[in-house]
Tab-separated table of C-alpha atoms in Angstrom:
chain	number	residue	atom	x	y	z
A	1	MET	CA	-10.618	13.358	15.735
A	2	SER	CA	-13.899	12.090	15.565
A	3	ARG	CA	-15.191	14.854	13.221
A	4	TRP	CA	-13.329	13.523	10.352
A	5	THR	CA	-14.654	9.953	10.212
A	6	ASP	CA	-17.568	10.692	7.691
A	7	ASP	CA	-15.625	12.701	5.460
A	8	PRO	CA	-16.694	10.997	1.791
A	9	ILE	CA	-13.520	11.968	0.330
A	10	LEU	CA	-11.453	10.084	3.752
A	11	GLN	CA	-13.818	7.350	3.522
A	12	LYS	CA	-13.762	6.327	-0.172
A	13	TYR	CA	-10.442	6.754	-1.776
A	14	ARG	CA	-6.611	5.626	-0.781
A	15	PHE	CA	-4.524	7.408	1.837
A	16	CYS	CA	-1.366	6.330	3.504
A	17	SER	CA	-1.406	6.237	7.439
A	18	VAL	CA	0.578	8.982	8.810
A	19	PHE	CA	2.086	6.534	10.709
A	20	ARG	CA	4.735	5.100	8.582
A	21	VAL	CA	5.615	2.366	10.810
A	22	SER	CA	1.977	0.938	11.113
A	23	ASP	CA	1.459	0.845	7.220
A	24	ALA	CA	0.895	-2.864	5.511
A	25	ALA	CA	4.754	-2.563	4.022
A	26	SER	CA	6.026	-1.321	6.778
A	27	GLN	CA	4.343	-4.005	9.278
A	28	PHE	CA	5.279	-6.611	6.826
A	29	LEU	CA	9.034	-5.493	6.627
A	30	ILE	CA	9.688	-5.716	10.195
A	31	ARG	CA	8.114	-8.956	11.209
A	32	GLU	CA	8.695	-11.255	8.048
A	33	VAL	CA	11.921	-9.335	6.602
A	34	ILE	CA	14.172	-7.889	9.210
A	35	GLU	CA	12.984	-9.844	12.540
A	36	LYS	CA	12.550	-13.277	11.072
A	37	GLY	CA	15.561	-15.539	9.530
A	38	SER	CA	19.176	-15.136	9.432
A	39	GLN	CA	19.938	-11.862	11.980
A	40	THR	CA	23.867	-11.382	10.745
A	41	HIS	CA	24.213	-7.882	9.436
A	42	GLU	CA	25.096	-8.514	5.752
A	43	ASP	CA	21.630	-10.490	5.534
A	44	VAL	CA	19.352	-8.525	7.059
A	45	VAL	CA	20.499	-5.485	5.174
A	46	PHE	CA	20.165	-7.555	1.806
A	47	ARG	CA	16.624	-8.384	2.487
A	48	VAL	CA	15.729	-4.670	3.407
A	49	ILE	CA	17.056	-3.534	0.013
A	50	LEU	CA	15.316	-6.708	-1.664
A	51	PHE	CA	12.442	-5.450	-0.199
A	52	ASN	CA	12.320	-2.079	-0.583
A	53	ILE	CA	13.505	-2.337	-4.258
A	54	PHE	CA	9.807	-3.533	-5.335
A	55	THR	CA	8.163	-2.389	-2.146
A	56	ARG	CA	5.585	-5.297	-2.984
A	57	ILE	CA	4.575	-8.067	-0.511
A	58	GLU	CA	3.706	-10.750	-3.167
A	59	THR	CA	7.237	-10.403	-5.247
A	60	TYR	CA	8.875	-10.842	-1.951
A	61	LYS	CA	6.978	-13.820	-0.930
A	62	THR	CA	7.353	-15.393	-4.342
A	63	LEU	CA	11.229	-14.827	-4.562
A	64	GLU	CA	11.256	-16.524	-0.683
A	65	ARG	CA	8.930	-19.422	-1.840
A	66	ARG	CA	10.905	-20.061	-5.059
A	67	LEU	CA	14.626	-19.754	-3.649
A	68	GLY	CA	14.097	-20.444	-0.007
A	69	PRO	CA	15.560	-18.263	2.756
A	70	LEU	CA	16.698	-15.280	1.332
A	71	THR	CA	20.334	-14.889	2.684
A	72	TRP	CA	23.614	-12.968	1.501
A	73	LYS	CA	25.219	-15.915	1.105
A	74	ARG	CA	22.772	-18.206	-1.011
A	75	TYR	CA	22.160	-14.974	-3.263
A	76	ASP	CA	22.433	-15.729	-7.015
A	77	HIS	CA	21.972	-12.616	-9.372
A	78	ALA	CA	20.940	-15.241	-12.283
A	79	GLU	CA	18.523	-16.969	-10.028
A	80	PHE	CA	16.672	-14.265	-9.063
A	81	GLU	CA	16.373	-12.519	-12.484
A	82	GLU	CA	14.516	-15.856	-13.681
A	83	VAL	CA	12.198	-15.595	-10.847
A	84	LEU	CA	11.328	-11.932	-11.538
A	85	ARG	CA	11.251	-12.464	-15.314
A	86	ASP	CA	8.471	-15.429	-14.793
A	87	ILE	CA	6.711	-13.246	-12.558
A	88	GLU	CA	6.761	-10.427	-15.077
A	89	ARG	CA	6.055	-13.080	-17.830
A	90	SER	CA	3.120	-14.024	-15.878
A	91	GLY	CA	1.054	-10.735	-15.729
A	92	VAL	CA	1.629	-9.708	-12.398
A	93	SER	CA	3.056	-6.654	-11.354
A	94	LEU	CA	6.416	-6.533	-9.636
A	95	TYR	CA	6.817	-3.213	-8.081
A	96	THR	CA	4.045	-1.533	-5.846
A	97	GLY	CA	1.701	0.811	-7.450
A	98	ALA	CA	2.024	3.435	-4.468
A	99	PHE	CA	5.211	5.079	-5.875
A	100	GLN	CA	7.602	3.867	-9.036
A	101	LYS	CA	11.189	3.579	-8.441
A	102	PRO	CA	13.239	4.582	-11.480
A	103	ALA	CA	15.624	2.338	-12.715
A	104	PRO	CA	19.149	3.120	-12.810
A	105	ARG	CA	20.924	2.395	-16.172
A	106	LEU	CA	23.354	-0.463	-15.129
A	107	GLY	CA	23.396	-2.368	-18.396
A	108	GLY	CA	20.294	-4.290	-18.007
A	109	SER	CA	17.048	-4.502	-20.472
A	110	SER	CA	14.372	-4.042	-17.943
A	111	ASN	CA	13.637	-2.315	-14.819
A	112	TYR	CA	14.331	-5.425	-12.351
A	113	GLU	CA	17.676	-6.396	-13.867
A	114	ASN	CA	18.937	-3.123	-13.375
A	115	HIS	CA	17.811	-2.994	-10.067
A	116	LEU	CA	19.237	-6.325	-9.231
A	117	HIS	CA	22.260	-4.841	-10.294
A	118	LEU	CA	22.077	-1.780	-8.352
A	119	LEU	CA	21.301	-4.196	-5.269
A	120	ASP	CA	25.095	-5.933	-6.413
A	121	VAL	CA	26.374	-2.276	-6.178
A	122	LEU	CA	25.008	-1.687	-2.477
A	123	MET	CA	25.911	-5.105	-1.385
A	124	LYS	CA	29.677	-5.494	-3.122
A	125	LYS	CA	30.993	-1.475	-3.309
A	126	ASP	CA	33.673	-1.012	-1.164
A	127	PRO	CA	32.729	0.069	1.316
A	128	ASN	CA	29.526	-1.444	0.737
A	129	LEU	CA	25.975	-0.240	2.803
A	130	VAL	CA	26.230	-2.721	5.922
A	131	ASP	CA	30.005	-0.680	6.148
A	132	ILE	CA	28.436	2.816	6.036
A	133	ILE	CA	25.640	1.775	8.549
A	134	LYS	CA	27.599	0.773	11.114
A	135	ASN	CA	30.348	3.455	10.815
A	136	CYS	CA	28.611	6.538	9.888
A	137	GLU	CA	28.421	9.394	12.714
A	138	PHE	CA	25.138	11.086	11.434
A	139	LEU	CA	22.320	9.476	9.778
A	140	VAL	CA	22.949	12.118	6.931
A	141	GLU	CA	25.914	10.263	6.315
A	142	ALA	CA	24.170	7.047	5.370
A	143	TYR	CA	21.664	9.197	3.336
A	144	ASP	CA	24.232	10.972	1.193
A	145	TRP	CA	25.858	7.823	0.153
A	146	ILE	CA	22.449	6.039	-0.726
A	147	ASN	CA	21.861	9.108	-2.745
A	148	SER	CA	24.822	9.357	-4.424
A	149	LEU	CA	24.600	6.117	-6.531
A	150	PRO	CA	22.664	5.532	-9.817
A	151	GLY	CA	18.574	5.120	-9.578
A	152	MET	CA	18.629	6.394	-6.126
A	153	GLY	CA	16.644	10.085	-5.756
A	154	ASP	CA	15.990	12.504	-2.880
A	155	PHE	CA	12.746	10.368	-1.786
A	156	THR	CA	13.967	6.777	-2.912
A	157	ALA	CA	17.028	7.487	-0.936
A	158	HIS	CA	14.985	8.550	1.953
A	159	GLN	CA	12.829	5.298	2.219
A	160	LEU	CA	15.444	3.002	2.237
A	161	LEU	CA	17.171	5.161	4.978
A	162	LEU	CA	13.659	4.430	7.055
A	163	ASP	CA	13.450	1.111	5.939
A	164	LEU	CA	16.973	0.313	7.324
A	165	SER	CA	15.830	2.353	10.348
A	166	TYR	CA	13.563	-0.668	11.234
A	167	ALA	CA	16.747	-3.019	11.851
A	168	GLY	CA	18.880	-2.974	14.724
A	169	LEU	CA	22.213	-5.075	13.888
A	170	ASN	CA	23.230	-5.710	17.223
A	171	GLY	CA	22.799	-1.942	18.210
A	172	LYS	CA	25.323	-1.032	15.293
A	173	GLY	CA	21.955	-0.371	12.698
A	174	LEU	CA	20.640	3.124	12.028
A	175	SER	CA	18.035	2.288	14.349
A	176	ARG	CA	20.440	3.817	17.388
A	177	PHE	CA	20.007	7.544	15.510
A	178	HIS	CA	17.184	9.626	16.858
A	179	PRO	CA	13.948	9.474	14.732
A	180	SER	CA	14.366	13.374	14.482
A	181	ASP	CA	17.984	13.330	13.336
A	182	PHE	CA	17.170	13.450	9.217
A	183	VAL	CA	14.482	14.404	6.944
A	184	VAL	CA	13.763	15.192	3.535
A	185	ALA	CA	10.673	16.663	2.007
A	186	GLY	CA	9.175	15.038	-0.721
A	187	ILE	CA	7.464	16.954	-3.587
A	188	GLY	CA	4.030	15.829	-1.911
A	189	ALA	CA	5.283	17.169	1.405
A	190	VAL	CA	7.029	20.206	0.011
A	191	LYS	CA	3.419	21.076	-1.675
A	192	GLY	CA	1.479	20.033	1.493
A	193	ILE	CA	3.589	22.504	3.392
A	194	GLU	CA	2.911	25.559	0.745
A	195	LEU	CA	-1.053	24.973	1.351
A	196	CYS	CA	-0.655	25.103	4.974
A	197	PHE	CA	2.031	27.892	5.036
A	198	ASN	CA	0.402	29.983	2.509
A	199	GLY	CA	3.483	29.337	0.093
A	200	LEU	CA	5.771	31.479	2.283
A	201	THR	CA	7.870	28.226	2.557
A	202	LYS	CA	10.682	28.002	-0.207
A	203	GLY	CA	14.247	26.624	1.786
A	204	GLN	CA	12.220	26.329	5.066
A	205	GLU	CA	10.970	22.925	4.760
A	206	THR	CA	12.834	20.814	7.245
A	207	GLU	CA	12.830	23.871	10.046
A	208	ILE	CA	8.802	23.758	9.637
A	209	MET	CA	8.800	20.059	9.828
A	210	ARG	CA	10.926	19.923	12.937
A	211	TRP	CA	8.848	22.641	14.481
A	212	MET	CA	5.363	20.627	13.912
A	213	CYS	CA	7.329	17.991	15.199
A	214	GLU	CA	8.283	19.585	18.507
A	215	ASN	CA	4.875	21.497	18.881
A	216	GLN	CA	2.463	18.792	18.097
A	217	GLU	CA	0.894	18.060	21.138
A	218	LYS	CA	0.659	21.689	22.113
A	219	MET	CA	-1.157	22.481	18.474
A	220	PHE	CA	-3.721	19.550	18.922
A	221	ALA	CA	-4.532	20.804	22.360
A	222	ARG	CA	-4.487	24.443	20.714
A	223	LEU	CA	-7.483	23.411	18.356
A	224	GLY	CA	-9.522	21.273	20.452
A	225	LEU	CA	-8.513	17.921	19.029
A	226	HIS	CA	-7.932	14.682	20.668
A	227	PHE	CA	-4.992	12.614	19.625
A	228	ASP	CA	-4.385	9.416	20.691
A	229	GLY	CA	-1.309	8.773	18.742
A	230	LEU	CA	-0.008	5.213	17.351
A	231	LYS	CA	-0.911	2.757	20.386
A	232	ALA	CA	1.730	0.176	20.427
A	233	ARG	CA	3.080	-2.364	23.383
A	234	GLY	CA	0.316	-0.373	25.485
A	235	LYS	CA	2.117	2.793	24.817
A	236	LYS	CA	1.067	6.433	22.650
A	237	GLN	CA	3.521	7.024	20.546
A	238	LEU	CA	3.535	10.440	18.721
A	239	LEU	CA	4.534	11.314	15.154
A	240	HIS	CA	8.366	11.141	14.478
A	241	LEU	CA	9.398	13.412	12.027
A	242	CYS	CA	9.247	11.205	9.120
A	243	ASP	CA	5.317	11.071	9.875
A	244	ILE	CA	5.236	14.523	9.506
A	245	GLU	CA	6.667	14.681	6.272
A	246	HIS	CA	4.221	11.741	5.606
A	247	THR	CA	1.130	13.746	6.673
A	248	LEU	CA	2.152	16.625	4.928
A	249	CYS	CA	2.133	14.562	1.629
A	250	GLU	CA	-1.577	13.380	2.465
A	251	VAL	CA	-2.717	16.563	3.242
A	252	TYR	CA	-1.554	17.715	-0.162
A	253	LYS	CA	-3.481	14.448	-2.157
A	254	TYR	CA	-6.365	15.402	0.217
A	255	GLU	CA	-6.630	19.374	-0.714
A	256	LYS	CA	-6.340	17.754	-4.479
A	257	LEU	CA	-9.073	15.181	-4.223
A	258	VAL	CA	-11.330	18.380	-2.794
A	259	ARG	CA	-10.426	20.650	-5.461
A	260	SER	CA	-11.420	18.265	-7.805
A	261	GLY	CA	-15.018	17.286	-6.834
A	262	ALA	CA	-14.342	14.051	-5.590
A	263	GLY	CA	-16.690	13.274	-2.964
A	264	LYS	CA	-19.615	15.035	-4.772
A	265	ARG	CA	-18.478	13.252	-8.107
A	266	ASP	CA	-16.531	10.420	-8.724
A	267	VAL	CA	-13.718	11.755	-10.493
A	268	ALA	CA	-10.329	12.910	-9.220
A	269	VAL	CA	-7.318	14.913	-10.571
A	270	GLY	CA	-6.355	13.176	-13.754
A	271	GLY	CA	-8.557	10.417	-13.017
A	272	LYS	CA	-5.838	8.613	-11.082
A	273	ALA	CA	-7.083	8.659	-7.679
A	274	ARG	CA	-7.646	5.124	-6.606
A	275	LYS	CA	-10.693	3.570	-4.539
A	276	PHE	CA	-9.852	2.107	-1.180
A	277	GLU	CA	-9.941	-1.565	-0.820
A	278	PRO	CA	-8.643	-3.333	2.058
A	279	LYS	CA	-6.229	-6.130	0.972
A	280	HIS	CA	-4.213	-6.687	4.430
A	281	VAL	CA	-5.594	-7.604	7.665
A	282	LEU	CA	-3.359	-5.609	10.356
A	283	GLU	CA	-2.936	-6.442	14.006
A	284	ARG	CA	-5.237	-4.214	16.466
A	285	GLU	CA	-1.426	-2.945	17.618
A	286	ALA	CA	1.242	-2.119	15.577
A	287	THR	CA	4.257	-3.758	16.170
A	288	ILE	CA	7.439	-1.903	16.454
A	289	PRO	CA	10.794	-2.554	15.499
A	290	LYS	CA	12.510	-4.286	18.439
A	291	ALA	CA	15.647	-2.219	17.371
A	292	TRP	CA	13.737	0.735	18.747
A	293	SER	CA	14.544	-0.067	22.345
A	294	ASN	CA	18.351	0.810	21.525
A	295	PRO	CA	18.748	3.374	24.237
A	296	SER	CA	20.990	5.464	21.677
A	297	ARG	CA	18.182	6.356	19.990
A	298	LYS	CA	17.013	8.991	22.766
A	299	VAL	CA	20.012	10.867	21.296
A	300	LYS	CA	19.828	13.830	19.029
A	301	ARG	CA	22.664	14.164	16.501
A	302	VAL	CA	21.900	16.250	13.671
A	303	ARG	CA	25.229	17.223	11.737
A	304	ALA	CA	25.839	20.893	11.909
A	305	GLY	CA	25.517	23.613	8.787
A	306	LYS	CA	23.240	23.429	6.170
A	307	PHE	CA	22.263	19.947	4.412
A	308	GLU	CA	23.506	20.246	0.838
A	309	ARG	CA	22.768	17.170	-1.583
A	310	VAL	CA	25.362	15.247	-2.942
A	311	GLY	CA	26.509	14.378	-6.695
A	312	LYS	CA	26.124	11.381	-8.339
A	313	GLU	CA	28.633	8.660	-9.090
């Protein structure tokens, strides 16, 4: 797709990689959070939740540096709270700027206190998240359980679900499910779909994304576009369903910048578009989760019936 490499908007402003697994946060999550350290089910899930709460590499590194190996057995709520308080008082952001997670109201006086309480709920509830992951029959069941908790919305629950899908848990993790088993269209993706399909899409977002995922090679060929996909372990990987959702969100972001005149003048919608400044050095090839080698991942298991969002606890 070399025709796009000179586009001033793509060159100047921040966009996410269409392959979620290859972005800097996901690569750190796979290498440093999931596949490094204790591999007990509880420890891996605990670390994934902890990283997902802030999705900021520097916050996770500081917690690890100050508290040592991050395991569920050694977890002390007060110690974690103290470190996070120190970081915030130093003027450094605890959370990623990419998207902010609304904090649940669980008795804390700050966002990070309430998010730690949510971590407690996820790990201590009966059944807890580890139990749900190991015993769910469909991927959507784990999503429903997560989304029913306070502080979790459609998008944040889906992001945690995707982060957990990189973990193997000895064959019992969410990586055993097919990548096209479940997806939720975030607000940006919904708007991207409306742009691409002239707005005649309400209520059909999931079906449209599945169609795009299943027909991507055919459509690239029809448009005369050479798409290399994601090169990992010497193989080409096409867009997964979550990548289609990701891409549609970036399409909307791009259109918004075009509409604002960005590229011709240095102004974006609401003045919020951030310039691209590389912060992380990535490997030439993305690290694919070891857990994705699970043969069960090749079998689609979509729960029958219409998807309906669960109520909050």
